[in-house]
Short mmCIF file of C-alpha atoms in Angstrom, two decimals:
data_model
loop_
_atom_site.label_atom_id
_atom_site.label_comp_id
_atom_site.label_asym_id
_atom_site.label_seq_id
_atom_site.Cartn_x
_atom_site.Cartn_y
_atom_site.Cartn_z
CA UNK A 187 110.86 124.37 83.24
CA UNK A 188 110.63 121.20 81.08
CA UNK A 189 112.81 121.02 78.52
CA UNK A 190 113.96 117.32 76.11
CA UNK A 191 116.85 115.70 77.44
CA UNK A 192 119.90 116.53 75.35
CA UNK A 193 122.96 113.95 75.04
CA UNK A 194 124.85 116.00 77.64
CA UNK A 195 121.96 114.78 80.13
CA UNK A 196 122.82 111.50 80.29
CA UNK A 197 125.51 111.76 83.14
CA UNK A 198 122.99 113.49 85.27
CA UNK A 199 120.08 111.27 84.23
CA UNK A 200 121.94 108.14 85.05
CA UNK A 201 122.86 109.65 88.48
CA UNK A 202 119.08 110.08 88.79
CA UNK A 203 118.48 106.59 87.98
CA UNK A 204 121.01 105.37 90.73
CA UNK A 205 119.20 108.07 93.62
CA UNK A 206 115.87 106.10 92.17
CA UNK A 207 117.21 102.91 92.49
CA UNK A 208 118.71 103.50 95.83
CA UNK A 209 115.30 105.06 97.30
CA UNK A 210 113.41 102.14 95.99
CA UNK A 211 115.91 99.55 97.75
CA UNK A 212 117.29 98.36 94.84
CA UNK A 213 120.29 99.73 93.93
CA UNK A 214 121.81 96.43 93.19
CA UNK A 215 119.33 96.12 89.94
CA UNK A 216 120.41 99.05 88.81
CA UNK A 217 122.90 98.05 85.90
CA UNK A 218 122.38 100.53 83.17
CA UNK A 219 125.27 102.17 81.87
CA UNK A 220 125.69 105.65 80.38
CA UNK A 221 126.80 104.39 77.15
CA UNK A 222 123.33 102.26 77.34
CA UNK A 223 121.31 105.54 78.05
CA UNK A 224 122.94 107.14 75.41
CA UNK A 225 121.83 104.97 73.04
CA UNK A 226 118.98 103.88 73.77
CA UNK A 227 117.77 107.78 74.38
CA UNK A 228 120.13 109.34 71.60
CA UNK A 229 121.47 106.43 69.10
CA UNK A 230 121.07 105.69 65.43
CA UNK A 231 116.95 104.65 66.64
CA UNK A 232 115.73 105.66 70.02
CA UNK A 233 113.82 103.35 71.95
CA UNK A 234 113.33 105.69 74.95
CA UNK A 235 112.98 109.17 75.53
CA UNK A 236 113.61 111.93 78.44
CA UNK A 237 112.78 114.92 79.51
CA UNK A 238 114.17 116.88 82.13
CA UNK A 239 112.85 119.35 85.06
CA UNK A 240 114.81 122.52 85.88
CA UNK A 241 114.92 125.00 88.60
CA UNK A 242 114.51 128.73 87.52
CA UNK A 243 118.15 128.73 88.13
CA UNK A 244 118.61 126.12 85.93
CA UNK A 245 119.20 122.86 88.33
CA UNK A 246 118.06 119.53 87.38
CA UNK A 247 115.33 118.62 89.45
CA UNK A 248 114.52 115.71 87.79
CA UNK A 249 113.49 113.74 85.02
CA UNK A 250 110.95 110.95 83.29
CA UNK A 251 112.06 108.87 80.99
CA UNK A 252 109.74 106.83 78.83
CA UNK A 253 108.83 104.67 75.46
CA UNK A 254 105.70 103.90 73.35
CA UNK A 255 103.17 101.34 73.93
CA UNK A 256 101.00 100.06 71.65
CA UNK A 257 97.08 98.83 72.89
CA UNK A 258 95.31 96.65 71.10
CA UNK A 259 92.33 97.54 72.44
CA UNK A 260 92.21 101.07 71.60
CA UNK A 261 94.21 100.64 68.30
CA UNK A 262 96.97 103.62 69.02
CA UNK A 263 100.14 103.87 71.33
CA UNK A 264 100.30 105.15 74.23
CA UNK A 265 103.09 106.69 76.65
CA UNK A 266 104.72 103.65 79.16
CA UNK A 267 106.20 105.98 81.95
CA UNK A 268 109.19 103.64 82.90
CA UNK A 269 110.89 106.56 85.38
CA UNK A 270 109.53 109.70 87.40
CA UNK A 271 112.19 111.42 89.57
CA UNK A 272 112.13 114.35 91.53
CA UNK A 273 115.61 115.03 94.02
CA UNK A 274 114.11 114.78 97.61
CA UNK A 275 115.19 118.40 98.05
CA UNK A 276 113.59 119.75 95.36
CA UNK A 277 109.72 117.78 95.78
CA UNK A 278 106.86 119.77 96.32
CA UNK A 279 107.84 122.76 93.86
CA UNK A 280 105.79 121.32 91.13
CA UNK A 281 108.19 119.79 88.95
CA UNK A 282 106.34 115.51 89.02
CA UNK A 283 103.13 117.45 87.76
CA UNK A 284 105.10 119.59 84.82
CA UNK A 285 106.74 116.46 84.10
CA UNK A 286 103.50 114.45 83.87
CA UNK A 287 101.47 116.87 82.27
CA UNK A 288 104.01 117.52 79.30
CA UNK A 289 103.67 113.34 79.02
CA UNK A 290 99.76 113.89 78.70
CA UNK A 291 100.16 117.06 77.05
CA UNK A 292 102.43 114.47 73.91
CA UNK A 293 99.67 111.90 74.16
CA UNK A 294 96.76 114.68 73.51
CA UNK A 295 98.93 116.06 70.68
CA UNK A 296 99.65 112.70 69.02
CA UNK A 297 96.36 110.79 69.96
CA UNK A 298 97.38 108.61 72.92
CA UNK A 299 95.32 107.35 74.32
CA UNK A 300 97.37 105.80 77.54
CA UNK A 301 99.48 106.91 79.57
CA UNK A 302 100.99 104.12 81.93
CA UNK A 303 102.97 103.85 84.82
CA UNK A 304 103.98 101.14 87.93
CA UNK A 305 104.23 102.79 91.38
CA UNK A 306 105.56 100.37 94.02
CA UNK A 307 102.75 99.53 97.05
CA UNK A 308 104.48 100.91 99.78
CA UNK A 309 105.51 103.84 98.27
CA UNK A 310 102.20 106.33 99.42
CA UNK A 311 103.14 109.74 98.83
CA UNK A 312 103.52 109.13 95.18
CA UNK A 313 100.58 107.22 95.26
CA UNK A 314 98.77 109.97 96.54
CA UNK A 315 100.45 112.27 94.04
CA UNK A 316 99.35 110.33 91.07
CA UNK A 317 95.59 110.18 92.69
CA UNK A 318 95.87 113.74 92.95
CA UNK A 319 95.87 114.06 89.34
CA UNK A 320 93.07 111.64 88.66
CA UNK A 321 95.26 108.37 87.94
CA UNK A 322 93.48 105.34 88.81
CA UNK A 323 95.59 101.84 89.76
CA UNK A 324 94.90 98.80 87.78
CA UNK A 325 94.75 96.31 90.87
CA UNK A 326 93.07 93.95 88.46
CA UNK A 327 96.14 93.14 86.56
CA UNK A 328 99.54 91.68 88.01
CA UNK A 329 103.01 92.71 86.90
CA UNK A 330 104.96 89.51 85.76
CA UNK A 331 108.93 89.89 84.61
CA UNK A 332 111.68 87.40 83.35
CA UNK A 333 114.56 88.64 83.98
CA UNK A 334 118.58 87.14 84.38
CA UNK A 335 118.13 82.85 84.30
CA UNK A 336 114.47 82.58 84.10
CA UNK A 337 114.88 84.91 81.12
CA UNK A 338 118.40 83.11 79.61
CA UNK A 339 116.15 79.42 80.69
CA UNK A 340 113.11 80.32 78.53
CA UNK A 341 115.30 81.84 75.46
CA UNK A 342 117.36 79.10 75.00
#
């Protein structure tokens, strides 16, 4: 089942976010707070939403989180998948695709035309996954990101 995350998520989606983090070698990036989640998912204007895959007995499996982008190009936003998560112990019971087609299944409804995601390069069963479903990489574009002092540098 896929269900919108609810406030009382967050503690479970921000354990997610660590066990994401921590697959991708990179738990040391990952900073976010639950107070940050809550707000940014739940606060007084959202910038990020969730939703959340369940078991038939009603255990998180896992969860995307994601935000609008806007294209230019085609004039309309579009769906910027920032997170995909399925627990290693629960993968291959179908719960990536229900996740990823109630993301398509928003875009149809509102007329978005993207939907947008980064998969690292070594990471081949989700790439395989996502070309499963027809997704096609952009390997003509590169992904650039200030972050910490380059960011602080540039700003000030």
């Amino acid at each position: 089942m896929i269900r919108t995350a609810v406030p009382d998520d967050v503690p479970v989606i921000h354990q997610m976010i660590r066990e994401l983090a921590e697959y991708e070698k990179a738990l040391h990036e990952a900073r976010a707070t639950e107070e940050q989640l809550r707000e940014a998912l739940f606060g007084e204007r959202p910038a990020a939403f969730a939703h959340i895959a369940e078991t038939d007995a009603g255990e998180v499996a896992g969860f995307a989180l994601w935000f609008l982008n806007f294209s230019t190009w085609r004039g309309v936003h579009g769906i910027y998948l920032e997170d995909l998560y399925v627990r290693p112990q629960l993968r291959g019971g179908g719960h990536g695709k229900a996740l990823l087609t109630e993301l398509a299944r928003i875009c149809v409804a509102r007329g978005y035309e993207r939907l947008e995601w980064s998969v690292l390069n070594w990471n081949a069963p989700s790439i395989s996954f996502y070309e499963s479903l027809g997704a096609k990489p952009q390997d003509e574009w590169t992904v650039y990101r200030l972050t910490d002092g380059a960011l602080a540098s540039l700003g000030s």
